[in-house]
Amino acid sequence: MLVEMNLDEAILRLIAEREIGDQAVLQQLLEAEGQAPSQSTLSRRLKKLGILKVGGRYQRAPATPAVMPERPRVTILEAPPNLLVIRTAPGFAPVLALALDKERELPGLAGTVAGDDTIFVAVTDPALLRDVRAAVERLLSLGA
């Protein structure tokens, strides 16, 4: 790990100090400093460090701010006597179903079955269907 860190530091320093437009040149400069990465190792390190060839020379890519994914739209349908059907964006149903299953504030929830974009929520007592739906809606609106 220390070798990788020293190699990373050397790469960053060299591309900051010089205009390097070729991996072979960078590899020679590193070898002159006692580092001996193979071409494939050097390529992997450049990628890991976010170094791109821009305008004919290697340079670190500018940092981009992390973008939070947009909250998916969710619809809830009642399927009496004791089932809710939740529809969401593809890929979100398993995570949402797990969160519902772990939620302690959902009395009456028997369990969930999730596909890719649909969750079936089983309610223990048909009389609790609307209460469970209201609780699910409250949970989904948290952090909105």
CSV table of N, CA and C in Angstrom, one decimal:
chain,number,residue,atom,x,y,z
A,1,MET,N,0.8,-1.2,0.0
A,1,MET,CA,0.0,0.0,0.0
A,1,MET,C,0.9,1.3,0.0
A,2,LEU,N,2.0,1.2,0.8
A,2,LEU,CA,2.9,2.4,0.8
A,2,LEU,C,3.5,2.6,-0.6
A,3,VAL,N,3.8,1.6,-1.3
A,3,VAL,CA,4.4,1.7,-2.6
A,3,VAL,C,3.4,2.4,-3.5
A,4,GLU,N,2.1,2.0,-3.5
A,4,GLU,CA,1.0,2.6,-4.3
A,4,GLU,C,0.9,4.1,-4.0
A,5,MET,N,0.9,4.4,-2.7
A,5,MET,CA,0.8,5.8,-2.2
A,5,MET,C,2.0,6.6,-2.8
A,6,ASN,N,3.2,6.1,-2.6
A,6,ASN,CA,4.4,6.8,-3.2
A,6,ASN,C,4.3,7.0,-4.7
A,7,LEU,N,3.8,6.0,-5.4
A,7,LEU,CA,3.6,6.0,-6.8
A,7,LEU,C,2.6,7.1,-7.2
A,8,ASP,N,1.5,7.1,-6.5
A,8,ASP,CA,0.4,8.0,-6.7
A,8,ASP,C,0.9,9.5,-6.5
A,9,GLU,N,1.7,9.7,-5.4
A,9,GLU,CA,2.2,11.0,-5.1
A,9,GLU,C,3.2,11.4,-6.2
A,10,ALA,N,4.0,10.5,-6.6
A,10,ALA,CA,5.0,10.8,-7.7
A,10,ALA,C,4.3,11.2,-9.0
A,11,ILE,N,3.3,10.4,-9.3
A,11,ILE,CA,2.5,10.7,-10.6
A,11,ILE,C,1.9,12.1,-10.5
A,12,LEU,N,1.2,12.4,-9.4
A,12,LEU,CA,0.6,13.7,-9.2
A,12,LEU,C,1.6,14.8,-9.3
A,13,ARG,N,2.7,14.7,-8.6
A,13,ARG,CA,3.7,15.7,-8.6
A,13,ARG,C,4.3,15.9,-10.0
A,14,LEU,N,4.6,14.8,-10.7
A,14,LEU,CA,5.2,15.0,-12.0
A,14,LEU,C,4.2,15.6,-13.0
A,15,ILE,N,3.0,15.3,-13.0
A,15,ILE,CA,2.1,15.9,-14.0
A,15,ILE,C,1.8,17.4,-13.6
A,16,ALA,N,1.9,17.7,-12.3
A,16,ALA,CA,1.8,19.1,-11.9
A,16,ALA,C,3.0,19.9,-12.3
A,17,GLU,N,4.2,19.4,-12.3
A,17,GLU,CA,5.4,20.1,-12.5
A,17,GLU,C,5.7,20.2,-14.0
A,18,ARG,N,5.3,19.2,-14.8
A,18,ARG,CA,5.7,19.1,-16.2
A,18,ARG,C,4.5,18.9,-17.1
A,19,GLU,N,4.7,19.2,-18.4
A,19,GLU,CA,3.7,18.9,-19.4
A,19,GLU,C,4.1,17.6,-20.0
A,20,ILE,N,3.3,16.6,-19.5
A,20,ILE,CA,3.6,15.2,-20.0
A,20,ILE,C,2.5,14.8,-20.9
A,21,GLY,N,2.8,14.4,-22.1
A,21,GLY,CA,1.7,14.0,-23.0
A,21,GLY,C,1.8,12.6,-23.5
A,22,ASP,N,2.6,11.8,-22.8
A,22,ASP,CA,2.8,10.4,-23.2
A,22,ASP,C,3.1,9.5,-22.0
A,23,GLN,N,2.4,8.4,-21.9
A,23,GLN,CA,2.6,7.5,-20.8
A,23,GLN,C,4.1,7.0,-20.7
A,24,ALA,N,4.7,6.8,-21.9
A,24,ALA,CA,6.0,6.3,-21.9
A,24,ALA,C,7.0,7.3,-21.2
A,25,VAL,N,6.7,8.6,-21.5
A,25,VAL,CA,7.6,9.6,-20.9
A,25,VAL,C,7.3,9.6,-19.4
A,26,LEU,N,6.1,9.5,-18.9
A,26,LEU,CA,5.8,9.5,-17.5
A,26,LEU,C,6.4,8.3,-16.9
A,27,GLN,N,6.4,7.2,-17.5
A,27,GLN,CA,7.0,5.9,-17.0
A,27,GLN,C,8.5,6.1,-16.9
A,28,GLN,N,9.2,6.7,-17.8
A,28,GLN,CA,10.6,7.0,-17.7
A,28,GLN,C,10.9,7.9,-16.6
A,29,LEU,N,10.1,8.9,-16.4
A,29,LEU,CA,10.4,9.9,-15.3
A,29,LEU,C,10.2,9.2,-13.9
A,30,LEU,N,9.2,8.3,-13.9
A,30,LEU,CA,9.0,7.6,-12.6
A,30,LEU,C,10.1,6.6,-12.3
A,31,GLU,N,10.6,5.9,-13.4
A,31,GLU,CA,11.7,5.0,-13.3
A,31,GLU,C,13.0,5.8,-12.8
A,32,ALA,N,13.2,7.0,-13.3
A,32,ALA,CA,14.3,7.8,-12.8
A,32,ALA,C,14.2,8.1,-11.3
A,33,GLU,N,13.0,8.1,-10.8
A,33,GLU,CA,12.8,8.4,-9.4
A,33,GLU,C,12.8,7.1,-8.5
A,34,GLY,N,13.0,6.0,-9.1
A,34,GLY,CA,13.0,4.7,-8.4
A,34,GLY,C,11.7,4.0,-8.4
A,35,GLN,N,10.8,4.5,-9.1
A,35,GLN,CA,9.5,3.8,-9.3
A,35,GLN,C,9.6,3.0,-10.6
A,36,ALA,N,9.0,1.8,-10.6
A,36,ALA,CA,9.1,1.0,-11.9
A,36,ALA,C,7.7,0.4,-12.2
A,37,PRO,N,6.7,1.2,-12.4
A,37,PRO,CA,5.4,0.6,-12.7
A,37,PRO,C,5.3,0.1,-14.1
A,38,SER,N,4.6,-1.0,-14.3
A,38,SER,CA,4.4,-1.5,-15.7
A,38,SER,C,3.4,-0.6,-16.4
A,39,GLN,N,3.3,-0.7,-17.7
A,39,GLN,CA,2.4,0.2,-18.4
A,39,GLN,C,1.0,0.0,-17.9
A,40,SER,N,0.6,-1.3,-17.7
A,40,SER,CA,-0.8,-1.5,-17.3
A,40,SER,C,-1.0,-1.0,-15.8
A,41,THR,N,0.0,-1.1,-15.0
A,41,THR,CA,-0.2,-0.5,-13.6
A,41,THR,C,-0.3,1.0,-13.7
A,42,LEU,N,0.5,1.6,-14.5
A,42,LEU,CA,0.5,3.0,-14.7
A,42,LEU,C,-0.9,3.5,-15.2
A,43,SER,N,-1.4,2.8,-16.2
A,43,SER,CA,-2.7,3.1,-16.7
A,43,SER,C,-3.8,3.0,-15.6
A,44,ARG,N,-3.7,2.0,-14.8
A,44,ARG,CA,-4.7,1.8,-13.7
A,44,ARG,C,-4.6,2.9,-12.7
A,45,ARG,N,-3.3,3.3,-12.4
A,45,ARG,CA,-3.1,4.4,-11.4
A,45,ARG,C,-3.6,5.7,-11.9
A,46,LEU,N,-3.4,6.0,-13.2
A,46,LEU,CA,-3.9,7.2,-13.8
A,46,LEU,C,-5.4,7.3,-13.7
A,47,LYS,N,-6.1,6.2,-14.0
A,47,LYS,CA,-7.5,6.1,-14.0
A,47,LYS,C,-8.0,6.3,-12.5
A,48,LYS,N,-7.4,5.6,-11.6
A,48,LYS,CA,-7.8,5.7,-10.2
A,48,LYS,C,-7.6,7.2,-9.7
A,49,LEU,N,-6.6,7.9,-10.1
A,49,LEU,CA,-6.3,9.2,-9.7
A,49,LEU,C,-7.2,10.3,-10.4
A,50,GLY,N,-7.9,9.8,-11.4
A,50,GLY,CA,-8.7,10.8,-12.2
A,50,GLY,C,-7.9,11.7,-13.1
A,51,ILE,N,-6.8,11.1,-13.6
A,51,ILE,CA,-5.9,11.8,-14.5
A,51,ILE,C,-6.3,11.5,-16.0
A,52,LEU,N,-6.6,12.6,-16.7
A,52,LEU,CA,-7.0,12.5,-18.1
A,52,LEU,C,-6.0,13.2,-19.0
A,53,LYS,N,-6.0,12.9,-20.3
A,53,LYS,CA,-5.2,13.6,-21.2
A,53,LYS,C,-6.1,14.7,-21.8
A,54,VAL,N,-5.7,15.9,-21.5
A,54,VAL,CA,-6.5,17.1,-22.0
A,54,VAL,C,-5.6,18.0,-22.7
A,55,GLY,N,-5.9,18.4,-23.9
A,55,GLY,CA,-5.1,19.3,-24.6
A,55,GLY,C,-3.7,18.7,-24.9
A,56,GLY,N,-3.6,17.4,-25.0
A,56,GLY,CA,-2.3,16.8,-25.3
A,56,GLY,C,-1.4,16.6,-24.1
A,57,ARG,N,-1.9,16.8,-22.9
A,57,ARG,CA,-1.1,16.6,-21.7
A,57,ARG,C,-1.9,16.0,-20.6
A,58,TYR,N,-1.3,15.2,-19.8
A,58,TYR,CA,-2.0,14.6,-18.6
A,58,TYR,C,-2.2,15.6,-17.6
A,59,GLN,N,-3.4,15.6,-17.0
A,59,GLN,CA,-3.8,16.5,-15.9
A,59,GLN,C,-4.9,15.9,-15.1
A,60,ARG,N,-5.0,16.3,-13.9
A,60,ARG,CA,-6.0,15.8,-13.0
A,60,ARG,C,-7.4,16.4,-13.4
A,61,ALA,N,-8.4,15.5,-13.5
A,61,ALA,CA,-9.7,16.0,-13.9
A,61,ALA,C,-10.2,16.9,-12.8
A,62,PRO,N,-10.9,17.9,-13.1
A,62,PRO,CA,-11.5,18.8,-12.1
A,62,PRO,C,-12.5,18.0,-11.3
A,63,ALA,N,-12.6,18.3,-10.0
A,63,ALA,CA,-13.5,17.7,-9.1
A,63,ALA,C,-14.9,18.2,-9.4
A,64,THR,N,-15.8,17.3,-9.5
A,64,THR,CA,-17.2,17.7,-9.8
A,64,THR,C,-18.0,17.4,-8.5
A,65,PRO,N,-18.9,18.3,-8.2
A,65,PRO,CA,-19.7,18.1,-6.9
A,65,PRO,C,-20.6,16.9,-7.0
A,66,ALA,N,-20.7,16.2,-5.9
A,66,ALA,CA,-21.6,15.0,-5.9
A,66,ALA,C,-23.0,15.4,-6.1
A,67,VAL,N,-23.7,14.7,-6.9
A,67,VAL,CA,-25.1,15.1,-7.2
A,67,VAL,C,-26.0,14.0,-6.5
A,68,MET,N,-26.9,14.4,-5.7
A,68,MET,CA,-27.8,13.5,-5.1
A,68,MET,C,-28.8,13.1,-6.1
A,69,PRO,N,-29.1,11.8,-6.2
A,69,PRO,CA,-30.1,11.3,-7.2
A,69,PRO,C,-31.5,11.9,-6.7
A,70,GLU,N,-32.2,12.2,-7.7
A,70,GLU,CA,-33.6,12.7,-7.5
A,70,GLU,C,-34.4,11.6,-6.8
A,71,ARG,N,-35.2,12.0,-5.9
A,71,ARG,CA,-36.1,11.0,-5.2
A,71,ARG,C,-37.1,10.5,-6.2
A,72,PRO,N,-37.3,9.2,-6.3
A,72,PRO,CA,-38.2,8.7,-7.3
A,72,PRO,C,-39.7,8.9,-6.9
A,73,ARG,N,-40.5,9.1,-7.9
A,73,ARG,CA,-41.9,9.3,-7.6
A,73,ARG,C,-42.5,7.9,-7.2
A,74,VAL,N,-43.4,8.0,-6.2
A,74,VAL,CA,-44.0,6.8,-5.6
A,74,VAL,C,-45.5,6.9,-5.6
A,75,THR,N,-46.2,5.9,-6.1
A,75,THR,CA,-47.6,5.9,-6.0
A,75,THR,C,-48.0,4.6,-5.1
A,76,ILE,N,-49.1,4.8,-4.4
A,76,ILE,CA,-49.6,3.7,-3.5
A,76,ILE,C,-51.1,3.5,-3.9
A,77,LEU,N,-51.4,2.2,-4.1
A,77,LEU,CA,-52.7,1.8,-4.4
A,77,LEU,C,-53.2,0.8,-3.4
A,78,GLU,N,-54.4,0.9,-3.0
A,78,GLU,CA,-55.0,0.0,-2.1
A,78,GLU,C,-55.6,-1.2,-2.9
A,79,ALA,N,-55.4,-2.4,-2.5
A,79,ALA,CA,-55.9,-3.6,-3.1
A,79,ALA,C,-56.6,-4.4,-2.0
A,80,PRO,N,-57.8,-4.0,-1.6
A,80,PRO,CA,-58.5,-4.6,-0.5
A,80,PRO,C,-58.7,-6.1,-0.7
A,81,PRO,N,-58.7,-6.9,0.3
A,81,PRO,CA,-58.9,-6.5,1.7
A,81,PRO,C,-57.7,-6.1,2.5
A,82,ASN,N,-56.5,-6.7,2.1
A,82,ASN,CA,-55.3,-6.4,3.0
A,82,ASN,C,-54.0,-6.2,2.2
A,83,LEU,N,-54.0,-5.6,1.1
A,83,LEU,CA,-52.8,-5.4,0.3
A,83,LEU,C,-52.7,-4.0,-0.2
A,84,LEU,N,-51.4,-3.5,-0.1
A,84,LEU,CA,-51.1,-2.2,-0.8
A,84,LEU,C,-50.1,-2.5,-1.9
A,85,VAL,N,-50.2,-1.8,-3.0
A,85,VAL,CA,-49.3,-1.9,-4.1
A,85,VAL,C,-48.6,-0.6,-4.2
A,86,ILE,N,-47.3,-0.6,-4.1
A,86,ILE,CA,-46.4,0.6,-4.2
A,86,ILE,C,-45.7,0.5,-5.5
A,87,ARG,N,-45.8,1.5,-6.3
A,87,ARG,CA,-45.0,1.6,-7.6
A,87,ARG,C,-44.0,2.7,-7.4
A,88,THR,N,-42.7,2.4,-7.9
A,88,THR,CA,-41.7,3.4,-7.9
A,88,THR,C,-40.8,3.3,-9.1
A,89,ALA,N,-39.7,4.0,-9.1
A,89,ALA,CA,-38.8,4.0,-10.3
A,89,ALA,C,-38.1,2.6,-10.3
A,90,PRO,N,-37.7,2.2,-11.5
A,90,PRO,CA,-36.9,0.9,-11.6
A,90,PRO,C,-35.7,0.9,-10.7
A,91,GLY,N,-35.5,-0.2,-9.9
A,91,GLY,CA,-34.4,-0.4,-9.1
A,91,GLY,C,-34.6,0.1,-7.6
A,92,PHE,N,-35.7,0.8,-7.4
A,92,PHE,CA,-35.9,1.4,-6.0
A,92,PHE,C,-36.7,0.5,-5.1
A,93,ALA,N,-37.5,-0.4,-5.7
A,93,ALA,CA,-38.4,-1.2,-4.9
A,93,ALA,C,-37.7,-2.1,-3.8
A,94,PRO,N,-36.6,-2.8,-4.2
A,94,PRO,CA,-36.0,-3.7,-3.1
A,94,PRO,C,-35.6,-2.9,-1.9
A,95,VAL,N,-35.0,-1.8,-2.1
A,95,VAL,CA,-34.4,-1.0,-1.0
A,95,VAL,C,-35.6,-0.4,-0.2
A,96,LEU,N,-36.6,0.1,-0.8
A,96,LEU,CA,-37.8,0.6,-0.2
A,96,LEU,C,-38.5,-0.5,0.6
A,97,ALA,N,-38.6,-1.6,0.1
A,97,ALA,CA,-39.3,-2.7,0.8
A,97,ALA,C,-38.5,-3.1,2.0
A,98,LEU,N,-37.2,-3.2,1.9
A,98,LEU,CA,-36.4,-3.5,3.1
A,98,LEU,C,-36.6,-2.5,4.2
A,99,ALA,N,-36.6,-1.2,3.8
A,99,ALA,CA,-36.8,-0.2,4.8
A,99,ALA,C,-38.2,-0.3,5.5
A,100,LEU,N,-39.2,-0.6,4.7
A,100,LEU,CA,-40.5,-0.8,5.3
A,100,LEU,C,-40.5,-2.0,6.2
A,101,ASP,N,-39.9,-3.1,5.8
A,101,ASP,CA,-39.9,-4.3,6.7
A,101,ASP,C,-39.1,-4.0,8.0
A,102,LYS,N,-38.2,-3.2,8.0
A,102,LYS,CA,-37.4,-2.9,9.2
A,102,LYS,C,-38.0,-1.8,10.0
A,103,GLU,N,-39.0,-1.1,9.5
A,103,GLU,CA,-39.6,0.0,10.2
A,103,GLU,C,-40.5,-0.5,11.4
A,104,ARG,N,-40.2,0.0,12.6
A,104,ARG,CA,-40.9,-0.4,13.8
A,104,ARG,C,-42.2,0.3,14.0
A,105,GLU,N,-42.4,1.4,13.3
A,105,GLU,CA,-43.6,2.2,13.4
A,105,GLU,C,-44.7,1.8,12.5
A,106,LEU,N,-44.7,0.6,12.0
A,106,LEU,CA,-45.7,0.2,11.1
A,106,LEU,C,-46.5,-1.0,11.6
A,107,PRO,N,-47.2,-0.8,12.7
A,107,PRO,CA,-48.0,-1.9,13.2
A,107,PRO,C,-49.1,-2.3,12.2
A,108,GLY,N,-49.2,-3.6,12.0
A,108,GLY,CA,-50.2,-4.1,11.0
A,108,GLY,C,-49.5,-4.5,9.7
A,109,LEU,N,-48.2,-4.2,9.6
A,109,LEU,CA,-47.5,-4.6,8.4
A,109,LEU,C,-47.0,-6.1,8.6
A,110,ALA,N,-47.5,-7.0,7.7
A,110,ALA,CA,-47.1,-8.4,7.8
A,110,ALA,C,-45.8,-8.6,7.1
A,111,GLY,N,-45.6,-7.9,6.0
A,111,GLY,CA,-44.3,-8.1,5.2
A,111,GLY,C,-44.5,-7.5,3.8
A,112,THR,N,-43.4,-7.6,3.1
A,112,THR,CA,-43.4,-7.0,1.7
A,112,THR,C,-42.8,-8.0,0.8
A,113,VAL,N,-43.2,-7.9,-0.5
A,113,VAL,CA,-42.6,-8.6,-1.6
A,113,VAL,C,-42.2,-7.6,-2.6
A,114,ALA,N,-41.0,-7.5,-3.0
A,114,ALA,CA,-40.5,-6.5,-4.0
A,114,ALA,C,-40.0,-7.1,-5.3
A,115,GLY,N,-40.4,-6.4,-6.4
A,115,GLY,CA,-39.8,-6.7,-7.7
A,115,GLY,C,-38.8,-5.5,-7.9
A,116,ASP,N,-38.7,-5.1,-9.2
A,116,ASP,CA,-37.8,-4.1,-9.5
A,116,ASP,C,-38.4,-2.7,-9.3
A,117,ASP,N,-39.7,-2.5,-9.6
A,117,ASP,CA,-40.3,-1.2,-9.4
A,117,ASP,C,-41.7,-1.3,-8.7
A,118,THR,N,-42.0,-2.5,-8.2
A,118,THR,CA,-43.3,-2.7,-7.5
A,118,THR,C,-43.1,-3.4,-6.2
A,119,ILE,N,-43.9,-3.0,-5.2
A,119,ILE,CA,-43.8,-3.7,-3.9
A,119,ILE,C,-45.2,-4.0,-3.5
A,120,PHE,N,-45.4,-5.2,-3.1
A,120,PHE,CA,-46.7,-5.7,-2.5
A,120,PHE,C,-46.5,-5.6,-1.0
A,121,VAL,N,-47.4,-4.9,-0.3
A,121,VAL,CA,-47.3,-4.8,1.2
A,121,VAL,C,-48.5,-5.5,1.8
A,122,ALA,N,-48.3,-6.6,2.5
A,122,ALA,CA,-49.4,-7.4,3.1
A,122,ALA,C,-49.6,-6.8,4.5
A,123,VAL,N,-50.9,-6.6,4.8
A,123,VAL,CA,-51.4,-6.0,6.0
A,123,VAL,C,-52.1,-7.1,6.8
A,124,THR,N,-51.8,-7.2,8.1
A,124,THR,CA,-52.3,-8.3,8.9
A,124,THR,C,-53.8,-8.3,9.1
A,125,ASP,N,-54.4,-7.1,9.2
A,125,ASP,CA,-55.8,-7.0,9.5
A,125,ASP,C,-56.4,-6.0,8.4
A,126,PRO,N,-57.4,-6.4,7.7
A,126,PRO,CA,-58.0,-5.5,6.7
A,126,PRO,C,-58.5,-4.2,7.3
A,127,ALA,N,-58.8,-4.2,8.6
A,127,ALA,CA,-59.2,-3.0,9.2
A,127,ALA,C,-58.1,-2.0,9.3
A,128,LEU,N,-56.9,-2.4,9.2
A,128,LEU,CA,-55.7,-1.6,9.3
A,128,LEU,C,-55.1,-1.1,8.0
A,129,LEU,N,-55.7,-1.5,6.9
A,129,LEU,CA,-55.2,-1.1,5.6
A,129,LEU,C,-55.0,0.4,5.4
A,130,ARG,N,-56.0,1.2,5.8
A,130,ARG,CA,-55.8,2.7,5.6
A,130,ARG,C,-54.8,3.2,6.6
A,131,ASP,N,-54.7,2.7,7.8
A,131,ASP,CA,-53.7,3.1,8.7
A,131,ASP,C,-52.3,2.8,8.3
A,132,VAL,N,-52.1,1.6,7.7
A,132,VAL,CA,-50.8,1.2,7.2
A,132,VAL,C,-50.4,2.1,6.0
A,133,ARG,N,-51.4,2.4,5.2
A,133,ARG,CA,-51.1,3.2,4.0
A,133,ARG,C,-50.7,4.6,4.5
A,134,ALA,N,-51.4,5.2,5.5
A,134,ALA,CA,-51.0,6.5,6.0
A,134,ALA,C,-49.6,6.5,6.6
A,135,ALA,N,-49.3,5.5,7.3
A,135,ALA,CA,-48.0,5.4,7.9
A,135,ALA,C,-46.9,5.3,6.8
A,136,VAL,N,-47.1,4.5,5.8
A,136,VAL,CA,-46.2,4.4,4.7
A,136,VAL,C,-46.0,5.7,4.0
A,137,GLU,N,-47.1,6.4,3.8
A,137,GLU,CA,-47.0,7.8,3.1
A,137,GLU,C,-46.2,8.7,4.0
A,138,ARG,N,-46.4,8.7,5.3
A,138,ARG,CA,-45.6,9.6,6.2
A,138,ARG,C,-44.2,9.2,6.1
A,139,LEU,N,-43.9,7.9,6.1
A,139,LEU,CA,-42.4,7.5,6.1
A,139,LEU,C,-41.8,8.0,4.7
A,140,LEU,N,-42.5,7.9,3.7
A,140,LEU,CA,-42.0,8.3,2.4
A,140,LEU,C,-41.8,9.8,2.2
A,141,SER,N,-42.5,10.5,3.0
A,141,SER,CA,-42.4,12.0,2.9
A,141,SER,C,-41.3,12.5,3.8
A,142,LEU,N,-40.7,11.7,4.6
A,142,LEU,CA,-39.6,12.1,5.5
A,142,LEU,C,-38.4,12.6,4.6
A,143,GLY,N,-37.8,13.7,5.0
A,143,GLY,CA,-36.7,14.2,4.3
A,143,GLY,C,-37.0,14.8,2.9
A,144,ALA,N,-38.3,15.0,2.7
A,144,ALA,CA,-38.7,15.6,1.4
A,144,ALA,C,-38.4,17.1,1.3
